[in-house]
Backbone as a chain_set.jsonl record, in Angstrom:
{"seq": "XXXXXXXXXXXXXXXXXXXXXXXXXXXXXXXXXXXXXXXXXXXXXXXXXXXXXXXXXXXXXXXXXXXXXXXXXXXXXXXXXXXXXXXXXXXXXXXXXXXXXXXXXXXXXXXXXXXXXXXXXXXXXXXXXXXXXXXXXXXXXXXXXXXXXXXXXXXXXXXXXXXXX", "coords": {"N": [[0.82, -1.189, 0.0], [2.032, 1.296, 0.546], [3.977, 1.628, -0.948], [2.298, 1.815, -2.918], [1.564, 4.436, -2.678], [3.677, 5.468, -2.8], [4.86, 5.627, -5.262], [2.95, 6.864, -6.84], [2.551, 9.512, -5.494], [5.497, 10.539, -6.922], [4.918, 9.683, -9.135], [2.991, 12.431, -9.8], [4.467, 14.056, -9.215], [6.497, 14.582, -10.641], [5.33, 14.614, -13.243], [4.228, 17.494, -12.76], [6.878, 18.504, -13.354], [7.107, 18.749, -15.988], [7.256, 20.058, -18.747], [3.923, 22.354, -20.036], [3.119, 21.373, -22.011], [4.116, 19.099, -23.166], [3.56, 17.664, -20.955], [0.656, 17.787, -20.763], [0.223, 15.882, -22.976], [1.401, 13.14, -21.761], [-0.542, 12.728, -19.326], [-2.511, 12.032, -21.142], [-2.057, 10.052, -22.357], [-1.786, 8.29, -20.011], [-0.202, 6.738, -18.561], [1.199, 3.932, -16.435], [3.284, 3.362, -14.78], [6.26, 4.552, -13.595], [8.261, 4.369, -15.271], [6.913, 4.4, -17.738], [6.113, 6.72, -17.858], [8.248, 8.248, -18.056], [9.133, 7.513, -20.732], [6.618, 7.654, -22.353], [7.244, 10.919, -22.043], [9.485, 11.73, -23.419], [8.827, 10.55, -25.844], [6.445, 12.265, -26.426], [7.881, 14.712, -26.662], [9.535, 14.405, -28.356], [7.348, 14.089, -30.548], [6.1, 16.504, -30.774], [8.878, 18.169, -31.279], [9.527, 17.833, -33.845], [7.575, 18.494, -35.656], [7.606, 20.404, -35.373], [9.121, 23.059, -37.762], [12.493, 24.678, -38.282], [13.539, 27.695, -36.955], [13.58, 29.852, -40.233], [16.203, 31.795, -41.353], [15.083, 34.439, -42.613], [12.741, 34.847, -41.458], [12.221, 36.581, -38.238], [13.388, 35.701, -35.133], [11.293, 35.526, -33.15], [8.479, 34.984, -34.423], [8.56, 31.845, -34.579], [8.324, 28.794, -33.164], [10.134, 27.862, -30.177], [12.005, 24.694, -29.878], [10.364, 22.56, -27.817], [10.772, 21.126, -24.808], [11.092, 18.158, -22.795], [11.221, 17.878, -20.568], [12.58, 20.845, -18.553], [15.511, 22.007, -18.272], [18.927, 22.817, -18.481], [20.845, 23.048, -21.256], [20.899, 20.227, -21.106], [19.939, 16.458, -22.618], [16.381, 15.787, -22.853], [16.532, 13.243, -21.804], [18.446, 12.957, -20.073], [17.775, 14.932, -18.291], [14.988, 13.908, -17.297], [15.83, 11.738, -15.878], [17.407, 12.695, -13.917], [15.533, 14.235, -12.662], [13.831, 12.069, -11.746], [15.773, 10.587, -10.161], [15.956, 12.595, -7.786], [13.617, 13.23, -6.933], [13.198, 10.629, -5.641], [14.985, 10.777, -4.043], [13.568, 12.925, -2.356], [11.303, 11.37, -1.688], [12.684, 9.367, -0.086], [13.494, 11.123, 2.155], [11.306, 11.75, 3.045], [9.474, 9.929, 4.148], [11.334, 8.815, 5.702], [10.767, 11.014, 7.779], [7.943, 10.628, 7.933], [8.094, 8.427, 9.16], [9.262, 8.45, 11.984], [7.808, 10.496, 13.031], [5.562, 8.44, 13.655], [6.395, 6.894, 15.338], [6.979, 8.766, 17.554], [3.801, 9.331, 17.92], [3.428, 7.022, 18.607], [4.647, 6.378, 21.184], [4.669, 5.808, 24.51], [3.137, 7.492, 26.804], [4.819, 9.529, 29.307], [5.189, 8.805, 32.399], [4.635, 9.503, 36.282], [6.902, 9.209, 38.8], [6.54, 9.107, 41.392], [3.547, 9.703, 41.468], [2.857, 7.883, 39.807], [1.321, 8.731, 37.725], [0.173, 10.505, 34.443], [1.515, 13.482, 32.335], [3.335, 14.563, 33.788], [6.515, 14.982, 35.317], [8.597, 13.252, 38.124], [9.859, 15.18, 39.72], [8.696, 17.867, 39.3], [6.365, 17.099, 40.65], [2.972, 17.059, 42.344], [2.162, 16.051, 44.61], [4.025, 15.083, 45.52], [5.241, 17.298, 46.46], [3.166, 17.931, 48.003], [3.153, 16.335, 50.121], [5.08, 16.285, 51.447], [4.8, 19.015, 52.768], [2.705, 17.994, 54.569], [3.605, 16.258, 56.753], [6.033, 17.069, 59.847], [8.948, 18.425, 59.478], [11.688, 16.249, 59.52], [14.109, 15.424, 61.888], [17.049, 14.407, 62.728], [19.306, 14.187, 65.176], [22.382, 13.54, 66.517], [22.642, 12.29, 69.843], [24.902, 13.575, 72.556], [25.649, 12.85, 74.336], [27.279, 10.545, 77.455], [25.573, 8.443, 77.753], [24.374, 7.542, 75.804], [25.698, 6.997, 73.652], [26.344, 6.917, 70.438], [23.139, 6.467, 69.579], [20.797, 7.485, 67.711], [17.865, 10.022, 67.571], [14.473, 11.264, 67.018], [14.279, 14.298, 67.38], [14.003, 14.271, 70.375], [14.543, 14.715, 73.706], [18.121, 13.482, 75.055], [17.842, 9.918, 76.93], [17.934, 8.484, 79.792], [16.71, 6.256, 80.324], [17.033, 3.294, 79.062], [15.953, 0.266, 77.516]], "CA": [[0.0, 0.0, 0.0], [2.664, 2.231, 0.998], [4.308, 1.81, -2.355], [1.721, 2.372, -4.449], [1.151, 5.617, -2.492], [4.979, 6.789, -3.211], [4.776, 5.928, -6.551], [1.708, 7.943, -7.081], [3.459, 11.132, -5.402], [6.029, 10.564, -7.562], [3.792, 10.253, -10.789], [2.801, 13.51, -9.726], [5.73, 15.528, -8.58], [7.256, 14.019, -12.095], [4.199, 15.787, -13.953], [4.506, 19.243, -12.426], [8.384, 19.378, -13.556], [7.093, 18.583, -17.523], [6.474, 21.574, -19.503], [2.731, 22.125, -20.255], [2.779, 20.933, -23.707], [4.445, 17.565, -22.451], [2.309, 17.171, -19.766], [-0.89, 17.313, -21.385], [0.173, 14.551, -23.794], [1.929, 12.303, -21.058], [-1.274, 12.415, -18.677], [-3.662, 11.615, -22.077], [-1.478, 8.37, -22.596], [-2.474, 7.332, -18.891], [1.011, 5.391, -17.818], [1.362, 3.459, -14.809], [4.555, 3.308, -13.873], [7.466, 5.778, -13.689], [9.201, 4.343, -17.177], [6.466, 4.299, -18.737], [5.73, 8.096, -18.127], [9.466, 8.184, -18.92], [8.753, 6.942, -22.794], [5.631, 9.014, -23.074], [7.222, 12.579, -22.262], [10.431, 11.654, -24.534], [7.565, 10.583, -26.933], [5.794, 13.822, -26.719], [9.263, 15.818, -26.939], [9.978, 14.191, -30.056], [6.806, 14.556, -31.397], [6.52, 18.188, -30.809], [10.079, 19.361, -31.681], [9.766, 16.918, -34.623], [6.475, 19.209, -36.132], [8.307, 22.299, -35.387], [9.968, 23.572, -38.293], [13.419, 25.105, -37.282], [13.58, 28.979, -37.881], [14.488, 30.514, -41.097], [17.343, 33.071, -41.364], [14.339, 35.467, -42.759], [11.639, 35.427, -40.18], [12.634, 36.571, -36.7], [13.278, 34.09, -34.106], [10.374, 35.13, -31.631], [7.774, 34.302, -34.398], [8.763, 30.68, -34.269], [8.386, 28.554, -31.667], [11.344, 27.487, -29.931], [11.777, 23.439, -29.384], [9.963, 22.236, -26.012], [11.805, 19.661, -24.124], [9.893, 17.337, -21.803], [12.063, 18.764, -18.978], [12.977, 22.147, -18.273], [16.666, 21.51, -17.817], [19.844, 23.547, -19.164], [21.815, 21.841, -21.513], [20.969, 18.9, -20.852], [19.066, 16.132, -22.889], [15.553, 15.507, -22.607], [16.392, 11.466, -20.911], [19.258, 13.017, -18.906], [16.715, 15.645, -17.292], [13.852, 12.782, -16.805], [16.472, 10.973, -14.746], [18.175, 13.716, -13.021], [13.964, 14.369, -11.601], [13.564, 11.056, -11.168], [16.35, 10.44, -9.032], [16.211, 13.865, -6.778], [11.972, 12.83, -6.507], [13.322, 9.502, -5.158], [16.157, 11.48, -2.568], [12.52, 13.833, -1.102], [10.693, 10.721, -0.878], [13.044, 8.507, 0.729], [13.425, 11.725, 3.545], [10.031, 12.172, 4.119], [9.085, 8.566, 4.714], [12.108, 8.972, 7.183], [10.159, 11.962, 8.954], [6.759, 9.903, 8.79], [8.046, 7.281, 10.837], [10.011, 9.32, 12.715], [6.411, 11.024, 13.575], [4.332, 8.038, 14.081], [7.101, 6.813, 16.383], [6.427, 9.942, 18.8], [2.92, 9.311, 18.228], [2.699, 5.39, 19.4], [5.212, 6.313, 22.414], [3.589, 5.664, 25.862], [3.509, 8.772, 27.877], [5.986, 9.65, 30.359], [4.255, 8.815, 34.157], [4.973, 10.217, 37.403], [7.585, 7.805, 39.388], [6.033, 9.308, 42.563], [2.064, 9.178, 42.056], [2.275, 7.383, 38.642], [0.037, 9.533, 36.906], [1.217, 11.161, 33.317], [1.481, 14.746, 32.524], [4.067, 15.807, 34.316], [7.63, 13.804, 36.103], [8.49, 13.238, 39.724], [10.957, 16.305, 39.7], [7.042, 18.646, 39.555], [5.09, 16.131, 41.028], [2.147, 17.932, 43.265], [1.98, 15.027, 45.561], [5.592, 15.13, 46.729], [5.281, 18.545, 47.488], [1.567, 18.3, 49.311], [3.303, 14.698, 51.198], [6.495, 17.006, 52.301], [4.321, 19.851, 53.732], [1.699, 17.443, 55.614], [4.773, 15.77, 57.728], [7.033, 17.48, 60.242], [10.106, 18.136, 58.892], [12.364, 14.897, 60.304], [15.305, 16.429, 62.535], [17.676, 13.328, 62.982], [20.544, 14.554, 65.687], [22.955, 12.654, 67.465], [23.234, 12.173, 71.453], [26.767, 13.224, 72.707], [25.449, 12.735, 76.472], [27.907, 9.199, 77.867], [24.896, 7.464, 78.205], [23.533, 7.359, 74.783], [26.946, 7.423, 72.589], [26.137, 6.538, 68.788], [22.107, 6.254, 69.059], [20.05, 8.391, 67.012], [16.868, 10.01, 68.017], [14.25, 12.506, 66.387], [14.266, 15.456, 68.173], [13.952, 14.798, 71.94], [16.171, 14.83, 74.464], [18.395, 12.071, 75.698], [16.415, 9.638, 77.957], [18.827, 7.48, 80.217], [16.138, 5.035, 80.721], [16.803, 2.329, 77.741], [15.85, -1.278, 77.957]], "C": [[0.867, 1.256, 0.0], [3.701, 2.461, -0.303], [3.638, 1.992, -3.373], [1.653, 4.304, -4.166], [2.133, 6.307, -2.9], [4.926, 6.392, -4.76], [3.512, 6.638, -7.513], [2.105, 9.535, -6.47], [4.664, 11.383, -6.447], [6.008, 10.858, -8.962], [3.844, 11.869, -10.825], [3.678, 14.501, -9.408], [6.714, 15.403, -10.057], [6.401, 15.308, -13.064], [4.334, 17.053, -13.871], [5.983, 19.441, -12.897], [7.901, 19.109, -15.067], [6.572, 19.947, -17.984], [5.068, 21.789, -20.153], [2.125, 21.276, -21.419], [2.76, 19.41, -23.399], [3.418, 16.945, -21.834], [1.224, 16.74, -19.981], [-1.083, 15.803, -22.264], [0.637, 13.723, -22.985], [0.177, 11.893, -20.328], [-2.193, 12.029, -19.449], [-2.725, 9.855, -22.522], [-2.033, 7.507, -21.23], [-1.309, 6.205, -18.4], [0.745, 5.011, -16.597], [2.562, 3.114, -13.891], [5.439, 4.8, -14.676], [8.189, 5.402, -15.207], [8.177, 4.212, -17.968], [5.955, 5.593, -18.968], [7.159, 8.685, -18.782], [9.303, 8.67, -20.739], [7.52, 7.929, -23.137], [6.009, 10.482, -23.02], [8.403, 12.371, -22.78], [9.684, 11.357, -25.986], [6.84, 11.533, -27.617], [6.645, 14.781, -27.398], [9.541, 15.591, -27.646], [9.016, 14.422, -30.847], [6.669, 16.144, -31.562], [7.661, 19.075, -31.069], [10.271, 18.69, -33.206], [8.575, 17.956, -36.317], [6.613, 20.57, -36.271], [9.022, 22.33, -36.287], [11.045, 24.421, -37.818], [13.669, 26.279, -37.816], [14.307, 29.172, -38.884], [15.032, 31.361, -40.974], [16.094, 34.297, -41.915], [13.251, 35.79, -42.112], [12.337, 35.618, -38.795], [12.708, 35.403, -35.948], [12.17, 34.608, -33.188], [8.682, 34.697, -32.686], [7.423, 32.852, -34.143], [8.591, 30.043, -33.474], [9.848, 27.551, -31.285], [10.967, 25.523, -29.467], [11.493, 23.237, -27.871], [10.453, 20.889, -26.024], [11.101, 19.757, -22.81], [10.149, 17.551, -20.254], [12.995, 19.756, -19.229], [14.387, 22.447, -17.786], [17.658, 22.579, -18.625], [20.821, 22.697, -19.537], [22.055, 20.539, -21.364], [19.428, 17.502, -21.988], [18.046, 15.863, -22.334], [15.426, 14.081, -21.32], [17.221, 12.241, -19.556], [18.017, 13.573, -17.835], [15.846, 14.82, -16.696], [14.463, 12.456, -15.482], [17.057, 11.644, -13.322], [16.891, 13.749, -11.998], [14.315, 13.219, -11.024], [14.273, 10.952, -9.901], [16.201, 11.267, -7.94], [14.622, 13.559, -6.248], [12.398, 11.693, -5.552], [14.071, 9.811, -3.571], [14.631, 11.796, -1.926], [11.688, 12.876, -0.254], [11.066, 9.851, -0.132], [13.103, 9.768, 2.304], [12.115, 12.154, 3.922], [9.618, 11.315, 4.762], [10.243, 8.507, 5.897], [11.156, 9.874, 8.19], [8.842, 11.442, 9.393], [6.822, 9.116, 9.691], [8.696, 7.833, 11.481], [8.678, 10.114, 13.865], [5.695, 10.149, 14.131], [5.134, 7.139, 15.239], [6.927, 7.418, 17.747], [5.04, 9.58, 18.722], [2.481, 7.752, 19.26], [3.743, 5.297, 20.668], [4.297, 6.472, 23.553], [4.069, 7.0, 26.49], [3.86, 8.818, 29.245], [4.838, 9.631, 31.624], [5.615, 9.2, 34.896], [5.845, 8.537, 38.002], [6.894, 8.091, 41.139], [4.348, 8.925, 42.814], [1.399, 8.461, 40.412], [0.778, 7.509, 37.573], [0.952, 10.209, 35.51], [0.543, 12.796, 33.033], [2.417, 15.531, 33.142], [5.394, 14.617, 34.956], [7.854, 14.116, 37.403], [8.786, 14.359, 40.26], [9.571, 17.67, 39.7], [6.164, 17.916, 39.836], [4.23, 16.796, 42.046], [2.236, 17.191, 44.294], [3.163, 15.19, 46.476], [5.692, 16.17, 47.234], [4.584, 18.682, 48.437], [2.107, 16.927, 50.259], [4.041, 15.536, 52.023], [5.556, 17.953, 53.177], [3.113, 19.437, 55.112], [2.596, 16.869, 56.517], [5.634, 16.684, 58.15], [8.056, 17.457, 59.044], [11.079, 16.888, 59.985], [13.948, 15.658, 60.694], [16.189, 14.969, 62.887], [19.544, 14.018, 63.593], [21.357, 13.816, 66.714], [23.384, 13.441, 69.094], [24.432, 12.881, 71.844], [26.736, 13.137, 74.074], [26.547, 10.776, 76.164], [27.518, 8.29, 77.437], [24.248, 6.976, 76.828], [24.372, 7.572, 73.538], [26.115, 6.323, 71.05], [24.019, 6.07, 68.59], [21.545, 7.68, 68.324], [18.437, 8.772, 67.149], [16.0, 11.275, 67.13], [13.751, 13.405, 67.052], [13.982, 15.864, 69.349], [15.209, 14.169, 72.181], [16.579, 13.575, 74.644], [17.771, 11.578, 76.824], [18.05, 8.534, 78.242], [18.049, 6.137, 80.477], [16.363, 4.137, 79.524], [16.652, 1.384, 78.452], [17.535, -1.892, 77.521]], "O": [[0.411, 2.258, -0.551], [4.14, 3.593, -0.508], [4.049, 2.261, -4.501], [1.677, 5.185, -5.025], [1.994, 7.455, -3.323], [4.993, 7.413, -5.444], [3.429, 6.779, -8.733], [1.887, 10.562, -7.114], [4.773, 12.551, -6.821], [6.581, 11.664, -9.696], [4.523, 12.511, -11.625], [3.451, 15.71, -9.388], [7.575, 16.237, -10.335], [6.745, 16.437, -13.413], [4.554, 17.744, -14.865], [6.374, 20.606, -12.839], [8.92, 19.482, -15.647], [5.65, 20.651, -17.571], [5.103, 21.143, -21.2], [1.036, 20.734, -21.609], [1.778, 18.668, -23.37], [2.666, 16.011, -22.113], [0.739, 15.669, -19.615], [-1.996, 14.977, -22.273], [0.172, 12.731, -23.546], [-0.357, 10.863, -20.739], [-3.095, 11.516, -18.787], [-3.188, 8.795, -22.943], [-2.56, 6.396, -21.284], [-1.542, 5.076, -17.97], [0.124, 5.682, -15.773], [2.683, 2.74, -12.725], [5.323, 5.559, -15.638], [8.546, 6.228, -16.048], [8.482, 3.853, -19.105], [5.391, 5.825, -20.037], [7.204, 9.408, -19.778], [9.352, 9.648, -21.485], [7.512, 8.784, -24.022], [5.389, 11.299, -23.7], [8.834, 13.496, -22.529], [9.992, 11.906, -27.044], [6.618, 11.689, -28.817], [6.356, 15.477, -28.371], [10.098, 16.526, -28.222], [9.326, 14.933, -31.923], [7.164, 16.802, -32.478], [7.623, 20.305, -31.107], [11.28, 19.085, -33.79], [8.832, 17.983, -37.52], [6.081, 21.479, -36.909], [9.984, 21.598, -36.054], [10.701, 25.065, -36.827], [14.011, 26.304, -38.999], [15.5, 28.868, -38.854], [14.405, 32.169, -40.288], [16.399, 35.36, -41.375], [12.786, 36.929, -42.155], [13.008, 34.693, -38.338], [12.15, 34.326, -36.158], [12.141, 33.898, -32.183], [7.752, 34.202, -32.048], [6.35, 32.514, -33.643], [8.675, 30.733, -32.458], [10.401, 26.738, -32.025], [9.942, 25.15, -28.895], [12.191, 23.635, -26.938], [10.524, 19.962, -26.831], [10.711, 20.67, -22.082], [9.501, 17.424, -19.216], [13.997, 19.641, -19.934], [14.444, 23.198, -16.812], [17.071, 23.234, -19.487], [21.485, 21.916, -18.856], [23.097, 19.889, -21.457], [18.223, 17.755, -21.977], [18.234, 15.585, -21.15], [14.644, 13.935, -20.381], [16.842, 12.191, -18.386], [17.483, 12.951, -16.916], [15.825, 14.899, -15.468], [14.002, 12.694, -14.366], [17.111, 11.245, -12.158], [16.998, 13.418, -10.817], [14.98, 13.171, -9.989], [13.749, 11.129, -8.801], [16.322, 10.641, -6.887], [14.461, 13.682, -5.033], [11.855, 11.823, -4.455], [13.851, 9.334, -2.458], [14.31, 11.046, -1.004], [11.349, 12.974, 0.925], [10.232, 9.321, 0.601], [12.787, 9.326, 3.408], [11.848, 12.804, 4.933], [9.301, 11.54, 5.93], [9.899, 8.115, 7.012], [10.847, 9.434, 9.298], [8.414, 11.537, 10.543], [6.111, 8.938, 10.681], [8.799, 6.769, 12.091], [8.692, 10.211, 15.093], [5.034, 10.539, 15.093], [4.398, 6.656, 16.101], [6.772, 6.805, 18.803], [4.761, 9.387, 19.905], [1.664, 7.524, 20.153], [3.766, 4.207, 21.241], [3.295, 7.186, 23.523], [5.229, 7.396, 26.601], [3.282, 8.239, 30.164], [3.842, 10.35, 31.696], [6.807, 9.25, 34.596], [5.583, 7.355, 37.776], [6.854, 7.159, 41.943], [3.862, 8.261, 43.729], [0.255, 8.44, 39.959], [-0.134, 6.866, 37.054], [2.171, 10.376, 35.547], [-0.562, 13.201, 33.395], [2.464, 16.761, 33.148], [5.097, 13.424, 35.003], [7.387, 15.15, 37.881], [8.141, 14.725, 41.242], [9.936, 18.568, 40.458], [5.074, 18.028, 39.276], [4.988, 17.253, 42.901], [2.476, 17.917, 45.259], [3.254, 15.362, 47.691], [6.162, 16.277, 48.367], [4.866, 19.254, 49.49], [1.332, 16.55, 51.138], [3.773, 15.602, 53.223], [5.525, 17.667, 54.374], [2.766, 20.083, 56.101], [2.068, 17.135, 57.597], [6.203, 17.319, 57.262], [8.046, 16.767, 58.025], [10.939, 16.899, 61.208], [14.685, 16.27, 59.921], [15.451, 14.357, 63.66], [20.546, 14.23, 62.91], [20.824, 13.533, 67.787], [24.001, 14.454, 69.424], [25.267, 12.543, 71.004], [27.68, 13.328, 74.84], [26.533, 10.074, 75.152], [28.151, 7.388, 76.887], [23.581, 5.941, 76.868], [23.95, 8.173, 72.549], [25.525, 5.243, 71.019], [23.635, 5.455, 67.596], [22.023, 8.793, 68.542], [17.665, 7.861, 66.85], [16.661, 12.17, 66.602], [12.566, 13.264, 67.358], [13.753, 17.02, 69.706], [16.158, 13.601, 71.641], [15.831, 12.608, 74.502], [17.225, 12.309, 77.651], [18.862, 8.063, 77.446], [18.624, 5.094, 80.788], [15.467, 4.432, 78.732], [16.968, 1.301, 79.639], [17.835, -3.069, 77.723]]}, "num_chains": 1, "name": "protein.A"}
């Protein structure tokens, strides 16, 4: 499916570089593949520069019409130009099909959750919860003894008690 669709953008991005004359006769042939639109606008370009008489030295050159070539190219033949499209059509659509999946990648990624109240929308680092947990609890004061009687225990925030079990 996904190849008929690039070779149908292609058809068409091929078409828009043919010169009107071309064009009209390529899309009345009705090809279906890329060489066979090929052969019809080298087809056309021969018939049409073929029907053109080539100016005489006594009429001006702008009554005349100048030879149309099936691609709009400088100096270059009619096949070269075809190919030159072709190929550079083939470079846009191999980088866009990079950027579609590239897109539907980000789209079928699972969304980032909270590691604190595993909810998504937002990460632990702005989590509302950890802030509204921290302000409902004391703050935790953890200071050591240095009384005799109570060397290396740890208590939260009362005094030393000599009574231990």
């Amino acid at each position: 499916m996904e190849e008929v669709n690039r070779i149908e953008m292609l058809k068409s991005m091929l078409l828009a570089n043919f010169a009107p004359e071309i064009r009209r006769g390529v899309i009345a042939a009705n090809p279906k593949t890329l060489d066979e639109i090929k052969e019809a606008a080298l087809l056309q370009e021969r018939a049409w520069n073929s029907c053109c008489t080539p100016p005489s030295p006594f009429v001006s050159s702008e009554a005349s019409p100048s030879p149309i070539y099936a691609v709009q190219s400088s100096g270059r033949t009619g096949n070269q130009g075809v190919e030159e499209i072709c190929h550079r059509l083939a470079e846009q659509v191999e980088t866009l099909a990079v950027k579609v999946e590239d897109l539907t990648k980000q789209q079928n990624r699972h969304p980032q959750l909270c590691y604190v109240c595993n909810r998504s929308g937002h990460i632990a680092r702005f989590c509302p919860r950890k802030f509204s947990s921290r302000s409902n609890q004391p703050p935790r004061r953890i200071r050591q003894n240095y009384n005799n009687e109570s060397r290396n225990y740890f208590h939260l925030g009362q005094s030393g008690n000599s009574n231990r079990p």
